[in-house]
mmCIF file of C-alpha atoms in Angstrom:
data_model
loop_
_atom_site.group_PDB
_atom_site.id
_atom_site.type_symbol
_atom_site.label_atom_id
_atom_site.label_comp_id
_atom_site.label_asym_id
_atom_site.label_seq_id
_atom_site.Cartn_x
_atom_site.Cartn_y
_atom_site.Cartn_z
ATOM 1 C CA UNK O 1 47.348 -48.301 -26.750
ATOM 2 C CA UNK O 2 46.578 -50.839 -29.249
ATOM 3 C CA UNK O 3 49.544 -52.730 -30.819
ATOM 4 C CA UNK O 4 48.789 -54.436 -34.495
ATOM 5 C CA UNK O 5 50.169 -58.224 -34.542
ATOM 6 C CA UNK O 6 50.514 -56.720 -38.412
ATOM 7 C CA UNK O 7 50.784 -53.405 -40.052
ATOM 8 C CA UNK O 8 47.681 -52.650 -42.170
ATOM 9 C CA UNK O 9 48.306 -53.085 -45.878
ATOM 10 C CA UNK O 10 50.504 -50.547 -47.779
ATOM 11 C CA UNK O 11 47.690 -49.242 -50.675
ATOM 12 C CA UNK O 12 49.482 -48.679 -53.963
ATOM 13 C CA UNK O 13 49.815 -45.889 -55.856
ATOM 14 C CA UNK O 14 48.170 -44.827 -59.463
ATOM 15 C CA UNK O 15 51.474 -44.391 -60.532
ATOM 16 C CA UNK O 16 52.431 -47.933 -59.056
ATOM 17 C CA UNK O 17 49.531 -50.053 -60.383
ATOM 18 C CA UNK O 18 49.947 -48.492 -63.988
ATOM 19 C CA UNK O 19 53.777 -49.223 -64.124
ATOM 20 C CA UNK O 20 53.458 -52.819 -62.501
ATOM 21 C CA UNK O 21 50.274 -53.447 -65.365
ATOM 22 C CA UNK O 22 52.669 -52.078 -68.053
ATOM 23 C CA UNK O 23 55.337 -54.435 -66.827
ATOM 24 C CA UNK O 24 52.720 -57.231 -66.396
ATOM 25 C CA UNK O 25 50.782 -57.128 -69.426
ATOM 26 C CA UNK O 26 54.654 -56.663 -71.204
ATOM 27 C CA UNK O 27 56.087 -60.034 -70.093
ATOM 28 C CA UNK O 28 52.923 -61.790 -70.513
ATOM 29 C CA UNK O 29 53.078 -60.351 -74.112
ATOM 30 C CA UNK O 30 56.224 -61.859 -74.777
ATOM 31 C CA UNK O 31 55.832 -65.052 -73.129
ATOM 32 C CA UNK O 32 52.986 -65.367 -76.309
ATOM 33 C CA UNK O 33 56.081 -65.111 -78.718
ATOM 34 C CA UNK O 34 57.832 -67.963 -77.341
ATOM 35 C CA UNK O 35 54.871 -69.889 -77.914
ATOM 36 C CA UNK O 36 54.271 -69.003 -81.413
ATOM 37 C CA UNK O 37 58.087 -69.442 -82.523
ATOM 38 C CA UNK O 38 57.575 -72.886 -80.540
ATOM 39 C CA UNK O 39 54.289 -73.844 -82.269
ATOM 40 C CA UNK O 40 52.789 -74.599 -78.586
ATOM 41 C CA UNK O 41 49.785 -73.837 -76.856
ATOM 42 C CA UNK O 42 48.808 -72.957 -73.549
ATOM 43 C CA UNK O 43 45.948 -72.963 -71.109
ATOM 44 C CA UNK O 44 42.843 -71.046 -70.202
ATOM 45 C CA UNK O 45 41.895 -68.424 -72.623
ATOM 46 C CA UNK O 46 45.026 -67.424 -73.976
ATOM 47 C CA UNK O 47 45.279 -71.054 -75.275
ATOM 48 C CA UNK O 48 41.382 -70.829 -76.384
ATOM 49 C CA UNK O 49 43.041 -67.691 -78.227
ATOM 50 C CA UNK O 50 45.745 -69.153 -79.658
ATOM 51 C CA UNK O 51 43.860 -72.701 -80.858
ATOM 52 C CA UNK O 52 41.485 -69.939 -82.925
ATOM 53 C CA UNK O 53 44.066 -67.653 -84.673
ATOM 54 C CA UNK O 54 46.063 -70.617 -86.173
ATOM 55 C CA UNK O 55 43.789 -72.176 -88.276
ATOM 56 C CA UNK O 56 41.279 -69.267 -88.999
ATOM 57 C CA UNK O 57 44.062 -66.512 -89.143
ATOM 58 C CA UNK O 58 42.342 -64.307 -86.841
ATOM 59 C CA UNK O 59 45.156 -62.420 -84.808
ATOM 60 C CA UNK O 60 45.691 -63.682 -81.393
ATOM 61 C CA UNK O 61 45.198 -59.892 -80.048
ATOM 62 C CA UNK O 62 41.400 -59.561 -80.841
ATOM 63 C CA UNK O 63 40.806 -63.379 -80.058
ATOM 64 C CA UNK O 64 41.678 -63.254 -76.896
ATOM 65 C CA UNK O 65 39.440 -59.839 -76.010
ATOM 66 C CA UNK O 66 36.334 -61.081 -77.656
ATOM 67 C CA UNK O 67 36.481 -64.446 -75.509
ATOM 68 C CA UNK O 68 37.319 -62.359 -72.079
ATOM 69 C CA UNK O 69 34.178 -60.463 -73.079
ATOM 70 C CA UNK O 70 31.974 -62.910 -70.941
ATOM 71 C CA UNK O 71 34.359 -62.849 -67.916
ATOM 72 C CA UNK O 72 33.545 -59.295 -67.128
ATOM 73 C CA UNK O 73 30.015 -60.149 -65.843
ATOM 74 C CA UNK O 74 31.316 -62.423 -63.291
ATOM 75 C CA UNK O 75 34.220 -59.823 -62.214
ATOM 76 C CA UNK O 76 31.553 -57.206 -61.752
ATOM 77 C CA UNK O 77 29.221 -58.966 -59.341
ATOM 78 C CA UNK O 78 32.027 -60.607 -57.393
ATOM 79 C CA UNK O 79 34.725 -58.427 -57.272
ATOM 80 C CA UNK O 80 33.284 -55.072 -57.994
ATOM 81 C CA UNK O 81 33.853 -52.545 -61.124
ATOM 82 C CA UNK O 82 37.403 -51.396 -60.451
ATOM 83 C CA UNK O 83 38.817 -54.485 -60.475
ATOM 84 C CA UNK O 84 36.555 -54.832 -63.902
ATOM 85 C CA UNK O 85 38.043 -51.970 -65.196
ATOM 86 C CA UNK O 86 41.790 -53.025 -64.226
ATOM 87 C CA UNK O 87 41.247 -56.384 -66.153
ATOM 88 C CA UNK O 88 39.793 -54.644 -69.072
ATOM 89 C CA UNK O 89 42.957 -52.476 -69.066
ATOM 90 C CA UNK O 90 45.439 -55.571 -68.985
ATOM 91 C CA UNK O 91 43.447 -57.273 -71.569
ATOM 92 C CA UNK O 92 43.186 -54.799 -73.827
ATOM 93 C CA UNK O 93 47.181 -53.552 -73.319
ATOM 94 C CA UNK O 94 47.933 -57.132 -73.631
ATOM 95 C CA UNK O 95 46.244 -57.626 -76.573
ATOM 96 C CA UNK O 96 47.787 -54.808 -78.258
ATOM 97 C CA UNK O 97 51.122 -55.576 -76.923
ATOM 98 C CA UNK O 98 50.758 -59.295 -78.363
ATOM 99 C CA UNK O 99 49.702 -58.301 -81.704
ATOM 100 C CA UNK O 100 52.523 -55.572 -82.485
ATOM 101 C CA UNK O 101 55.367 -57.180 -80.985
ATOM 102 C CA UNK O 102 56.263 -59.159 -84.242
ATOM 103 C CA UNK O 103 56.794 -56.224 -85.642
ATOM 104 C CA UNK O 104 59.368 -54.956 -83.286
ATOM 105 C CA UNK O 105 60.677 -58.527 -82.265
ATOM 106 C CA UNK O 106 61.953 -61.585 -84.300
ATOM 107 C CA UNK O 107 61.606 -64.658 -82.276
ATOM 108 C CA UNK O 108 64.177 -67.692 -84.377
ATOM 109 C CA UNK O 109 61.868 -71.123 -84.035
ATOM 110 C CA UNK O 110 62.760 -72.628 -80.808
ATOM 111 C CA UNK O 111 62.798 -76.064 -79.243
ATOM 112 C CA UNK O 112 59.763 -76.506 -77.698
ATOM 113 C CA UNK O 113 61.243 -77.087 -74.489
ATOM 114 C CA UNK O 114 62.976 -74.346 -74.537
ATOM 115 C CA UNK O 115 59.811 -72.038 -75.925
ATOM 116 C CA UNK O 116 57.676 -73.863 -72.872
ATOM 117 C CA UNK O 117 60.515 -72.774 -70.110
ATOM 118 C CA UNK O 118 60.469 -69.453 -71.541
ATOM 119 C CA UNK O 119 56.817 -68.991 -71.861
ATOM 120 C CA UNK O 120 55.858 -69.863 -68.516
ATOM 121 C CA UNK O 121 58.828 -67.792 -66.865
ATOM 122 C CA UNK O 122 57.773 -65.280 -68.828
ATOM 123 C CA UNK O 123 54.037 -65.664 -68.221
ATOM 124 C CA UNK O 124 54.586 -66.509 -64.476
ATOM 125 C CA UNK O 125 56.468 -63.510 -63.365
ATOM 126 C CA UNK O 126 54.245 -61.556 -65.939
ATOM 127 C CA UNK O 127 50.626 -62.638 -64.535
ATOM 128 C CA UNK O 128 52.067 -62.688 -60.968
ATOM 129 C CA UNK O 129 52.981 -59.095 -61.307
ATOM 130 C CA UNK O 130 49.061 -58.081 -62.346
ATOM 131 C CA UNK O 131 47.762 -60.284 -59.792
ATOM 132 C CA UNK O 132 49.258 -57.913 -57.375
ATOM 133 C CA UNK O 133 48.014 -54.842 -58.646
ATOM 134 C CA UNK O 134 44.587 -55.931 -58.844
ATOM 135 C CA UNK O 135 44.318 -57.319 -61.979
ATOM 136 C CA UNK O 136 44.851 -60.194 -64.246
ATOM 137 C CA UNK O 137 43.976 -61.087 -67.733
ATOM 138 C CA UNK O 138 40.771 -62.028 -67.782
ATOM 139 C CA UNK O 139 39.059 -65.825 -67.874
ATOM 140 C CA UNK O 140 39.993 -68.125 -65.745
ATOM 141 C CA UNK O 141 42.182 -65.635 -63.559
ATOM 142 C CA UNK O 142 39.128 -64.159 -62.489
ATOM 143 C CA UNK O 143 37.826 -66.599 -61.526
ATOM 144 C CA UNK O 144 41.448 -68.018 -59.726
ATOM 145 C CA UNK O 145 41.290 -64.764 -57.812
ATOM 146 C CA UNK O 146 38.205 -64.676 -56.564
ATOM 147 C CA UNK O 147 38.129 -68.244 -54.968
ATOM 148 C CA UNK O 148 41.455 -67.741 -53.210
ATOM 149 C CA UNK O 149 40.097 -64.215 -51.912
ATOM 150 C CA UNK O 150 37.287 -65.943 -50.748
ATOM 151 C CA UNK O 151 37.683 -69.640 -50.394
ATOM 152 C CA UNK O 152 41.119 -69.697 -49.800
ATOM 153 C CA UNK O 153 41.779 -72.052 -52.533
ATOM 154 C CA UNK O 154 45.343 -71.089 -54.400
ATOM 155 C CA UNK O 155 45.012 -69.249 -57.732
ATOM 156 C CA UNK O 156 47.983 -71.682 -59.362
ATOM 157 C CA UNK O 157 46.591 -74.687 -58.147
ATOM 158 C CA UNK O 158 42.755 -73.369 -59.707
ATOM 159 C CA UNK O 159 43.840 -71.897 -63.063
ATOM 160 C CA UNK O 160 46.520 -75.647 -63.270
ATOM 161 C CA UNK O 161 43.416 -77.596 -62.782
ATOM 162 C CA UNK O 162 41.802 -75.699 -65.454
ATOM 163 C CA UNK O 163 44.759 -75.952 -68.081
ATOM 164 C CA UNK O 164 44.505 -79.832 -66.893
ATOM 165 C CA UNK O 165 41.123 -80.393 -68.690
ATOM 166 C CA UNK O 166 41.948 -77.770 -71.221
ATOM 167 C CA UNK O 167 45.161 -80.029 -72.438
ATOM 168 C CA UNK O 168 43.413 -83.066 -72.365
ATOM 169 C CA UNK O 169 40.552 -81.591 -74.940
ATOM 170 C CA UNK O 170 43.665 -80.488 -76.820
ATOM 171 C CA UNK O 171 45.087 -84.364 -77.360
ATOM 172 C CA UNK O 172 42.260 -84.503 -80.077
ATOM 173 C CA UNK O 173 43.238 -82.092 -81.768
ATOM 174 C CA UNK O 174 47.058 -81.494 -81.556
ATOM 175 C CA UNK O 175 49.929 -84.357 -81.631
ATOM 176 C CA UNK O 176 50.478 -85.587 -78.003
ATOM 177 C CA UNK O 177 54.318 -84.050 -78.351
ATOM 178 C CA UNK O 178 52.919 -80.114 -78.668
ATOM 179 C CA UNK O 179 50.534 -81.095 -76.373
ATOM 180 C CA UNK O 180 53.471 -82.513 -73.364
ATOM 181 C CA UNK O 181 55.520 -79.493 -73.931
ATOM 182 C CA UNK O 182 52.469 -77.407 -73.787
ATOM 183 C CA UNK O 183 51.442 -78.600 -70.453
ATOM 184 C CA UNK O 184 54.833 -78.311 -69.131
ATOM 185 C CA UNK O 185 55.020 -74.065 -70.153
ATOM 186 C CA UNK O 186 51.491 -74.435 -68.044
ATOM 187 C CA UNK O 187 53.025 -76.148 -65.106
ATOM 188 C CA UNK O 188 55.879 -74.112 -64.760
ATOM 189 C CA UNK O 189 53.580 -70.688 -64.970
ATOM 190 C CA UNK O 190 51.053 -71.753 -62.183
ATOM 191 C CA UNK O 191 53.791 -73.536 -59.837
ATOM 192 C CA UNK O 192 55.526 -70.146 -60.098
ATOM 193 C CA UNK O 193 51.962 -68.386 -58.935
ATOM 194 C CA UNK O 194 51.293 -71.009 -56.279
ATOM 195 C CA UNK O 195 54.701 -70.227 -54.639
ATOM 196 C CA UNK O 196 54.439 -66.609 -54.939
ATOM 197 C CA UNK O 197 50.740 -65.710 -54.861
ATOM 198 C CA UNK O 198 49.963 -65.564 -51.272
ATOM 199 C CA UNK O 199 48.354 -62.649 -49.380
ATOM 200 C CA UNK O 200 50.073 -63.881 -46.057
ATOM 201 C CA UNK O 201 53.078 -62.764 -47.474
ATOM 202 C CA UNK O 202 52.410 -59.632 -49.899
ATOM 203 C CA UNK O 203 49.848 -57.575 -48.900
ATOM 204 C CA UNK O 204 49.699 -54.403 -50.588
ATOM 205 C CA UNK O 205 46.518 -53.474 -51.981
ATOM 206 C CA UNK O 206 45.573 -50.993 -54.891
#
């Protein structure tokens, strides 16, 4: 008889992915109201998303799925189509969610330290609960996933390296206050999926 060292991974259900997207894409949602009621940005493409829809008035929603749009090649050839299709899910839900929750919910202006604690708690828990069913929001998460899959290289620490450059671009362009807070909603979002994030630990698979 064979004895495992480890069980084999627990596969999740339909029912479980769909829920844990909803909940996901939901606080991840949110965490984009603390931002705007803050006046901060953020990283990756969210941030890309964001920098667009407040000068232009473009709404954050449809920003932010037109610039995942080019993502979806590189999710396809590395991490095969139902992972695509999971990440088109979140992104579209997400964008959805983003652009009618003003409707439902009044965010007062915050301090931005508080709006960057709250965004990247919000944003943290939120992405961290895609990443583990199989998904994520597009950009540079795709690309966070992929090289810890296969290179072993921590998603936090890739997609934090990423908002690094991103919030250094953004000193030209922003006042260097919205840009400290900023980076500290970023820090506290990846430090939260570098803890977390680790297959050695959670293993369930969709």
């Amino acid at each position: 008889m064979i004895i495992l060292d480890t069980p084999p991974p627990d596969r999740h259900t339909l029912s479980e992915d769909v829920q844990g997207m909803l909940i996901g894409c939901t606080l991840v949602a949110l965490s984009i109201q603390f931002l705007r009621a803050s006046e901060l940005i953020t990283g990756q493409i969210a941030g890309l998303a964001l920098v667009v829809s407040y000068p232009t008035g473009i709404s954050f929603g449809i920003a932010f799925f037109v610039l995942n749009l080019p993502f979806y090649w590189l999710a396809i050839r590395q991490m095969g189509w139902r992972f695509t299709i999971k990440n088109f899910v979140a992104v579209t839900t997400m964008s959805v969610m983003a652009d009618l929750m003003p409707y439902v919910l009044r965010v007062e202006p915050l301090h931005p330290a508080v709006g960057a604690a709250l965004f990247g708690l919000c944003a943290g828990m939120g992405l961290l609960g895609l990443f583990r069913h199989g998904a994520t929001l597009g950009g540079v998460g795709i690309v966070a996933l992929w090289l810890q899959d296969t290179r072993g290289i921590k998603a936090g620490n890739v997609q934090l390296a990423f908002d690094l450059c991103v919030f250094a671009l953004a000193l030209f362009l922003f006042r260097w206050e919205i840009v400290a807070w900023s980076l500290l909603g970023a820090v506290i979002l990846n430090v939260i999926i570098t803890i977390n994030h680790r297959r050695d630990r959670y293993i369930a698979r969709s």
